[in-house]
Coordinates of C-alpha atoms in Angstrom, one line a residue:
M109 CA -2.5 39.6 -9.3
T110 CA -1.9 43.0 -11.6
I111 CA -0.2 42.8 -15.0
K112 CA 0.8 46.2 -16.0
I113 CA 1.7 47.3 -19.7
T114 CA 5.4 47.3 -20.3
G115 CA 6.1 48.6 -24.3
V116 CA 3.8 48.5 -27.3
R117 CA 4.8 49.0 -30.9
V118 CA 3.3 49.9 -34.0
T119 CA 4.9 48.5 -37.2
P120 CA 2.7 49.8 -40.2
I121 CA 2.6 47.1 -43.0
A122 CA 2.1 46.7 -46.3
F123 CA 0.8 44.0 -48.6
R124 CA -0.2 43.0 -52.6
D125 CA -3.9 43.4 -52.8
P126 CA -5.5 42.4 -57.1
P127 CA -7.1 45.0 -58.9
L128 CA -10.7 44.5 -57.0
L129 CA -13.1 46.7 -58.5
N130 CA -16.2 48.2 -55.9
A131 CA -18.1 51.2 -56.7
A132 CA -15.2 53.6 -54.7
G133 CA -13.4 52.4 -58.1
I134 CA -10.8 49.8 -57.3
H135 CA -8.3 48.8 -54.7
E136 CA -4.5 49.5 -55.1
P137 CA -1.0 47.6 -56.0
Y138 CA -0.9 47.1 -52.2
A139 CA -3.4 47.2 -49.1
L140 CA -1.8 49.2 -45.7
R141 CA -2.3 48.1 -42.4
S142 CA -0.7 48.3 -38.5
I143 CA 0.2 45.8 -36.5
I144 CA -0.1 46.5 -32.7
E145 CA 2.1 44.5 -30.2
V146 CA 0.8 45.2 -26.4
E147 CA 4.2 44.4 -23.7
A148 CA 2.8 43.1 -20.5
G149 CA 6.7 41.9 -18.7
E150 CA 6.7 37.9 -20.9
L151 CA 3.6 38.6 -22.4
L152 CA 2.8 39.7 -25.3
G153 CA -0.1 40.8 -27.4
L154 CA -1.2 41.5 -31.1
G155 CA -4.0 43.8 -32.7
E156 CA -4.6 44.7 -36.5
S157 CA -6.0 47.4 -37.4
Y158 CA -6.3 49.6 -40.6
G159 CA -3.1 51.5 -42.3
D160 CA -4.1 54.8 -43.1
A161 CA -2.1 57.7 -42.4
P162 CA -4.6 59.3 -40.0
V163 CA -5.3 56.3 -38.2
L164 CA -1.7 55.3 -38.2
A165 CA -0.8 58.3 -36.9
A166 CA -3.3 58.4 -34.0
L167 CA -1.9 55.0 -33.2
T168 CA 1.9 55.5 -32.9
A169 CA 1.0 59.1 -30.9
I170 CA -1.5 56.5 -28.6
A171 CA 1.3 53.7 -28.4
P172 CA 3.5 55.3 -25.6
A173 CA 0.5 56.8 -23.1
L174 CA -0.7 53.1 -22.5
A175 CA 2.5 52.1 -20.6
G176 CA 1.6 51.7 -17.0
L177 CA -2.2 50.9 -17.3
E178 CA -3.3 47.1 -16.1
I179 CA -3.7 45.1 -18.4
H180 CA -7.2 44.4 -17.7
D181 CA -7.8 48.1 -18.0
L182 CA -10.4 48.7 -20.4
N183 CA -12.3 51.8 -19.1
G184 CA -8.4 53.5 -18.2
L185 CA -7.9 52.6 -21.9
E186 CA -10.3 54.1 -23.5
R187 CA -10.3 56.9 -21.4
V188 CA -6.0 57.3 -22.5
I189 CA -6.9 57.2 -26.3
K190 CA -9.6 59.9 -25.8
E191 CA -6.7 62.0 -24.4
E192 CA -4.5 61.2 -27.2
L193 CA -7.0 62.2 -29.5
A194 CA -7.5 65.3 -28.2
K195 CA -4.2 66.1 -28.4
L196 CA -3.5 65.5 -32.4
P197 CA -3.8 68.3 -34.8
A198 CA -7.5 69.1 -36.3
A199 CA -5.5 67.9 -40.0
K200 CA -4.9 64.7 -38.2
A201 CA -8.0 63.5 -36.2
G202 CA -10.6 64.8 -39.2
A203 CA -8.6 62.9 -42.4
E204 CA -10.6 60.5 -44.0
L205 CA -10.4 57.3 -43.5
A206 CA -9.6 53.6 -44.9
P207 CA -13.5 52.1 -46.5
G208 CA -16.1 51.6 -44.6
S209 CA -15.0 54.3 -42.0
Q210 CA -15.2 57.6 -40.8
P211 CA -13.6 59.7 -39.7
S212 CA -16.1 60.6 -37.0
R213 CA -15.0 56.9 -35.8
L214 CA -11.4 57.4 -35.1
L215 CA -11.8 56.7 -31.0
A216 CA -13.3 53.6 -32.2
N217 CA -11.2 52.3 -34.6
C218 CA -8.3 53.6 -32.1
F219 CA -9.9 52.2 -29.4
S220 CA -10.8 48.7 -31.1
A221 CA -6.8 48.2 -32.5
F222 CA -6.1 48.1 -29.1
E223 CA -8.8 46.4 -27.3
V224 CA -8.0 43.6 -29.3
A225 CA -4.5 43.0 -27.7
F226 CA -5.5 43.8 -24.0
L227 CA -8.3 40.3 -25.0
D228 CA -5.7 38.4 -26.5
L229 CA -3.6 39.7 -22.9
Q230 CA -5.6 39.0 -20.6
A231 CA -6.3 36.0 -22.2
K232 CA -3.3 34.8 -22.4
A233 CA -2.5 35.5 -18.6
A234 CA -5.2 33.7 -17.9
G235 CA -4.3 30.7 -19.8
L236 CA -7.4 30.5 -21.9
P237 CA -8.6 30.6 -25.9
L238 CA -10.0 34.8 -26.6
H239 CA -13.4 32.9 -27.2
A240 CA -13.3 31.5 -23.6
L241 CA -13.0 35.4 -22.7
L242 CA -15.6 36.1 -24.5
G243 CA -18.1 33.9 -22.7
G244 CA -17.1 30.4 -24.3
A245 CA -17.9 29.2 -27.7
V246 CA -20.4 28.0 -28.9
R247 CA -18.6 27.4 -32.5
R248 CA -16.5 26.1 -33.3
E249 CA -15.8 26.0 -36.9
V250 CA -16.7 29.9 -37.7
P251 CA -18.7 29.8 -41.4
F252 CA -17.4 32.5 -44.0
S253 CA -18.8 33.4 -47.5
A254 CA -16.8 33.3 -51.0
Y255 CA -16.5 37.1 -51.9
L256 CA -16.2 37.2 -54.9
F257 CA -15.0 40.4 -57.2
F258 CA -15.2 41.5 -60.5
K259 CA -11.4 42.2 -61.7
Y260 CA -9.0 43.3 -64.1
E261 CA -6.2 40.9 -65.3
R262 CA -3.7 43.3 -63.5
H263 CA -2.7 46.7 -62.3
I264 CA -1.9 48.8 -64.8
E265 CA 0.7 50.5 -63.0
P266 CA 3.9 48.1 -65.4
E267 CA 6.1 46.9 -62.4
E268 CA 3.1 44.9 -61.2
A269 CA 2.7 41.6 -62.4
P270 CA -0.2 40.1 -63.5
D271 CA -2.2 38.3 -60.2
E272 CA -3.2 34.1 -60.8
W273 CA -6.8 35.2 -60.4
G274 CA -6.9 36.8 -63.7
E275 CA -9.7 38.5 -65.1
A276 CA -13.3 38.7 -64.4
I277 CA -16.0 40.9 -65.9
T278 CA -18.0 38.3 -66.5
P279 CA -20.2 36.3 -65.8
E280 CA -18.6 32.9 -67.1
Q281 CA -15.0 34.3 -65.1
I282 CA -17.0 35.1 -62.1
V283 CA -18.6 31.3 -61.7
A284 CA -14.7 30.2 -62.5
Q285 CA -13.3 32.3 -59.6
A286 CA -16.1 31.0 -57.6
K287 CA -15.5 27.4 -58.7
R288 CA -12.3 27.9 -57.8
M289 CA -12.6 29.2 -54.2
I290 CA -14.7 26.3 -53.4
D291 CA -11.8 24.1 -54.5
M292 CA -9.6 25.6 -52.3
Y293 CA -11.5 26.9 -49.8
G294 CA -15.0 24.4 -49.1
F295 CA -17.0 28.2 -49.1
G296 CA -21.3 27.4 -48.3
S297 CA -22.3 30.7 -49.3
I298 CA -21.2 33.7 -52.1
K299 CA -21.2 37.3 -51.8
L300 CA -20.7 38.8 -54.8
K301 CA -19.1 43.1 -54.4
A302 CA -21.4 44.8 -56.9
G303 CA -22.2 48.6 -57.6
T304 CA -19.1 48.3 -60.0
L305 CA -20.0 47.1 -63.7
P306 CA -23.7 47.4 -65.6
P307 CA -26.4 46.0 -63.0
E308 CA -27.1 44.0 -66.0
V309 CA -23.6 41.9 -66.0
E310 CA -24.1 41.9 -62.5
I311 CA -27.4 40.2 -62.1
A312 CA -26.5 37.9 -64.8
S313 CA -23.8 36.7 -62.5
I314 CA -26.2 35.7 -59.8
E315 CA -28.4 33.8 -61.9
A316 CA -24.5 32.2 -63.4
L317 CA -23.7 31.8 -60.2
S318 CA -27.4 29.9 -59.3
K319 CA -27.3 27.7 -61.9
A320 CA -23.2 26.4 -61.5
F321 CA -23.8 25.9 -57.6
P322 CA -27.7 25.1 -57.2
G323 CA -28.6 25.6 -53.6
L324 CA -25.7 27.7 -52.0
P325 CA -27.1 30.7 -50.4
L326 CA -25.8 34.0 -52.7
R327 CA -26.1 37.3 -51.8
I328 CA -25.1 40.9 -53.5
D329 CA -23.6 43.8 -52.2
P330 CA -23.2 46.9 -54.5
N331 CA -22.5 49.1 -52.1
G332 CA -25.2 51.5 -52.2
A333 CA -23.8 52.8 -55.9
W334 CA -27.9 51.9 -57.5
S335 CA -31.0 54.2 -57.8
M336 CA -33.9 53.2 -56.4
Q337 CA -35.3 52.4 -59.5
T338 CA -32.2 50.5 -60.7
A339 CA -32.0 48.3 -57.2
L340 CA -36.5 47.7 -57.2
D341 CA -36.2 46.5 -61.2
A342 CA -33.2 44.5 -60.3
A343 CA -35.2 42.8 -57.0
Q344 CA -37.9 41.6 -59.8
K345 CA -34.9 39.0 -60.8
L346 CA -32.1 39.1 -57.9
G347 CA -35.3 37.8 -55.5
P348 CA -36.1 34.4 -55.7
L349 CA -32.4 33.9 -55.7
I350 CA -30.2 35.1 -53.1
E351 CA -30.5 35.1 -48.9
Y352 CA -30.2 38.8 -48.3
Y353 CA -30.0 42.2 -50.7
E354 CA -27.4 44.4 -48.7
D355 CA -26.8 47.8 -49.4
P356 CA -28.3 48.1 -52.8
V357 CA -29.0 52.3 -51.9
A358 CA -27.7 54.9 -50.1
G359 CA -29.2 56.1 -46.5
L360 CA -31.6 54.9 -44.3
D361 CA -34.5 56.2 -45.9
G362 CA -33.9 54.9 -49.6
M363 CA -33.7 51.1 -47.9
A364 CA -36.5 51.4 -45.9
Q365 CA -38.0 52.1 -49.3
L366 CA -36.4 49.6 -50.8
H367 CA -37.8 46.8 -48.1
R368 CA -41.1 47.7 -47.9
E369 CA -41.4 47.7 -52.4
T370 CA -39.6 44.2 -51.8
G371 CA -40.0 42.6 -48.7
L372 CA -36.3 41.6 -49.4
P373 CA -34.0 41.3 -46.1
L374 CA -31.8 44.2 -46.6
A375 CA -27.8 44.0 -45.4
T376 CA -26.0 47.0 -44.7
N377 CA -22.1 47.9 -43.1
M378 CA -22.6 51.5 -44.6
V379 CA -26.1 53.0 -43.3
V380 CA -25.8 51.5 -39.3
I381 CA -22.7 51.3 -38.2
S382 CA -22.7 52.4 -34.8
F383 CA -25.5 52.6 -31.9
D384 CA -26.8 56.1 -33.2
G385 CA -27.5 54.3 -37.1
F386 CA -28.7 51.0 -35.2
R387 CA -31.5 53.5 -33.0
E388 CA -32.9 55.5 -36.6
S389 CA -32.6 52.0 -38.2
I390 CA -35.0 50.4 -35.4
K391 CA -37.2 53.5 -36.1
R392 CA -37.2 52.8 -40.0
N393 CA -36.7 49.6 -40.7
S394 CA -34.3 50.0 -42.8
V395 CA -32.0 46.5 -42.9
Q396 CA -32.9 43.1 -40.8
I397 CA -29.4 42.7 -41.2
V398 CA -26.0 44.3 -39.2
L399 CA -22.7 43.7 -40.5
S400 CA -20.5 44.2 -38.1
D401 CA -17.2 44.8 -37.8
H402 CA -15.1 45.7 -34.8
H403 CA -12.7 47.6 -36.2
Y404 CA -15.5 50.9 -35.8
W405 CA -17.5 49.4 -34.2
G406 CA -15.7 49.9 -30.7
G407 CA -13.9 46.6 -30.7
L408 CA -15.0 42.7 -29.5
R409 CA -16.7 44.4 -26.2
A410 CA -18.7 47.1 -28.3
T411 CA -19.4 44.5 -31.2
Q412 CA -20.8 41.8 -28.6
H413 CA -23.7 44.6 -27.2
L414 CA -24.2 44.9 -30.6
A415 CA -25.5 41.8 -31.4
T416 CA -27.3 41.7 -28.2
M417 CA -29.7 44.7 -30.5
C418 CA -30.0 42.3 -33.0
N419 CA -31.1 39.4 -30.6
T420 CA -33.3 42.3 -29.0
F421 CA -34.9 43.6 -31.6
N422 CA -34.8 40.4 -34.0
L423 CA -32.6 41.8 -36.5
G424 CA -29.7 39.4 -38.3
L425 CA -25.5 39.5 -38.1
S426 CA -23.1 38.6 -39.9
M427 CA -19.1 40.1 -40.3
H428 CA -17.8 42.6 -42.7
S429 CA -14.5 42.3 -44.0
N430 CA -11.5 45.0 -45.0
S431 CA -8.3 44.4 -46.4
H432 CA -7.4 42.1 -44.1
L433 CA -4.8 40.0 -42.5
G434 CA -3.9 36.7 -39.8
I435 CA -4.5 38.8 -36.4
S436 CA -7.5 40.4 -37.2
L437 CA -9.3 36.8 -38.9
M438 CA -8.6 35.7 -35.6
A439 CA -10.4 38.1 -33.6
M440 CA -13.8 37.7 -35.7
A441 CA -13.0 34.4 -35.5
H442 CA -13.1 34.4 -31.7
L443 CA -15.5 36.8 -31.7
A444 CA -18.1 35.1 -33.8
A445 CA -17.5 31.1 -32.1
A446 CA -19.2 33.0 -29.5
T447 CA -21.8 35.1 -30.5
P448 CA -25.0 32.5 -30.3
N449 CA -26.7 33.9 -32.7
L450 CA -24.8 34.7 -35.6
S451 CA -27.0 34.2 -38.1
Y452 CA -25.3 34.7 -41.7
A453 CA -21.1 33.3 -43.1
C454 CA -19.4 36.2 -42.1
D455 CA -17.6 38.3 -45.0
T456 CA -13.4 38.0 -45.7
H457 CA -11.1 39.2 -48.2
Y458 CA -8.4 36.5 -46.4
P459 CA -8.0 34.9 -49.9
W460 CA -7.2 37.6 -51.6
V461 CA -4.3 37.6 -49.8
E462 CA -1.2 35.8 -50.8
D463 CA 0.7 33.5 -48.3
A464 CA 4.1 35.4 -48.9
D465 CA 2.5 38.3 -47.5
E466 CA 1.0 36.8 -44.2
V467 CA 2.9 38.0 -41.0
V468 CA 2.0 35.3 -38.5
V469 CA 3.7 31.8 -37.4
G470 CA 3.3 29.3 -40.6
G471 CA 2.1 31.7 -42.7
K472 CA -1.9 31.7 -43.6
V473 CA -4.6 31.4 -41.3
A474 CA -6.4 27.9 -42.8
I475 CA -9.5 27.7 -44.1
S476 CA -11.0 24.7 -44.4
G477 CA -14.6 23.4 -45.4
G478 CA -16.2 27.6 -45.3
C479 CA -14.9 27.7 -41.4
V480 CA -12.1 29.2 -40.0
R481 CA -11.2 26.6 -36.5
V482 CA -10.6 28.6 -32.6
G483 CA -8.9 26.1 -31.1
D484 CA -8.0 26.1 -26.9
T485 CA -4.8 28.0 -27.5
P486 CA -4.9 30.6 -25.1
G487 CA -4.8 34.3 -26.4
L488 CA -5.8 34.9 -30.3
G489 CA -4.1 31.5 -31.2
V490 CA -1.2 32.8 -34.0
E491 CA 1.9 34.4 -33.0
L492 CA 4.2 37.1 -35.3
D493 CA 6.8 35.2 -37.5
R494 CA 9.8 38.3 -37.2
A495 CA 10.5 37.7 -40.6
R496 CA 7.5 38.4 -42.7
L497 CA 6.2 41.3 -40.2
A498 CA 9.8 43.2 -41.2
R499 CA 8.9 42.2 -44.8
A500 CA 5.7 43.5 -44.9
H501 CA 7.1 46.4 -42.8
A502 CA 9.9 47.4 -45.6
T503 CA 7.7 46.9 -48.4
F504 CA 5.7 50.0 -46.6
N505 CA 9.1 52.0 -46.4
R506 CA 9.2 50.6 -49.8
I507 CA 6.4 52.1 -52.0
S508 CA 4.5 55.5 -51.6
I509 CA 0.6 54.7 -50.5
R510 CA 0.4 55.5 -47.7
T511 CA -3.6 56.0 -48.0
R512 CA -6.4 54.0 -49.6
D513 CA -7.4 56.2 -52.0
D514 CA -10.0 53.4 -54.7
L515 CA -11.5 56.7 -56.8
G516 CA -7.8 58.8 -57.2
Q517 CA -6.7 54.5 -58.5
M518 CA -9.5 54.2 -61.1
R519 CA -8.9 57.2 -62.5
K520 CA -5.8 55.9 -63.8
Y521 CA -7.6 54.2 -65.9
D522 CA -10.4 56.1 -67.1
P523 CA -9.7 60.0 -65.6
D524 CA -13.4 61.1 -66.3
F525 CA -14.5 57.8 -63.3
S526 CA -16.1 60.3 -61.0
G527 CA -17.2 58.2 -58.8
K528 CA -20.7 60.0 -57.6
Q529 CA -23.1 57.4 -56.4
P530 CA -25.8 56.4 -57.4
R531 CA -23.8 55.5 -60.5
Y532 CA -26.6 53.4 -62.1

């Protein structure tokens, strides 16, 4: 039976984001996303992607050209995307994207955004949950990790009120943040975003977490902000406490050297973000765990190929996260449910999202026991709430942010902040 695309909508949205610190600077008051709707008669497939101006321009340009494609024609989808991207002005096609992506990844970003919606359609047409389309669930409960951030109490903009999580710039405050997040969601592992404060504060925070949560797996992610010497010195204290060391230094060669000198398992979502990078990492033994992200690996099917490669070379596998909503979370969950060699709990920023800002029916997707459950509802298992979507789109239209700029935002607090790496 042939089912063809009859219409595509791309809706830019914005939702509130706390003042979370990272190596690049600090989150702005609002995060940007794009909600994709692909219609095939009475069926509707959903996707979610970056909302920064370059990606939004590309998605918007591609959308009308998809009409008439058959919902199973992913090769045709890729062909049309390539054709439409080739027509874009160089300034749009080559602009910087959200952190975790690169200009050269625009094709992968766009394909992933629409591929999820196509696969959602395919699963609904077949009356199957998405995980069944991806090979079948090997787990129904997908584990996620508590994602901790050093943060300020409030954004610098006077109109922005303090968020409910409060300040976290000391080890004691980080432990309190972890306790609250674990009490709310039941997470069984913890990740700390580092590379923001002096390393001794961040190391002390891991030590405090280890004492407060004995036996819970811990991770630290300096996002390449540490020099080799800092990373080596930190490894002496962190090594016995962490399950893996994520991107402490920059580059494939730097990571390879650090692994040789410490023997610690290194994870990345920075130095291996393509199959070319994967090949070079294998040559050097740069990383032992790959943190996938379907948004910039080129979709769910491509991430399954990555999982096969990780299995072939005996590498660990997990998932990276950016600021996202429930459609992306469910795409991650269905993919993780159907990936046998998912070695570690996945990352997610989702606890930082307020329920009022979610765009799916029923509000935020439930996380219980640290897991997202995938069921048997056809497709992704979520539906758009039109009123919520309209509010999020109105927020986008109200604000002036059009491309994420953590560095520029940080300079509002500290005009001398350079963002230069390594920072410490």
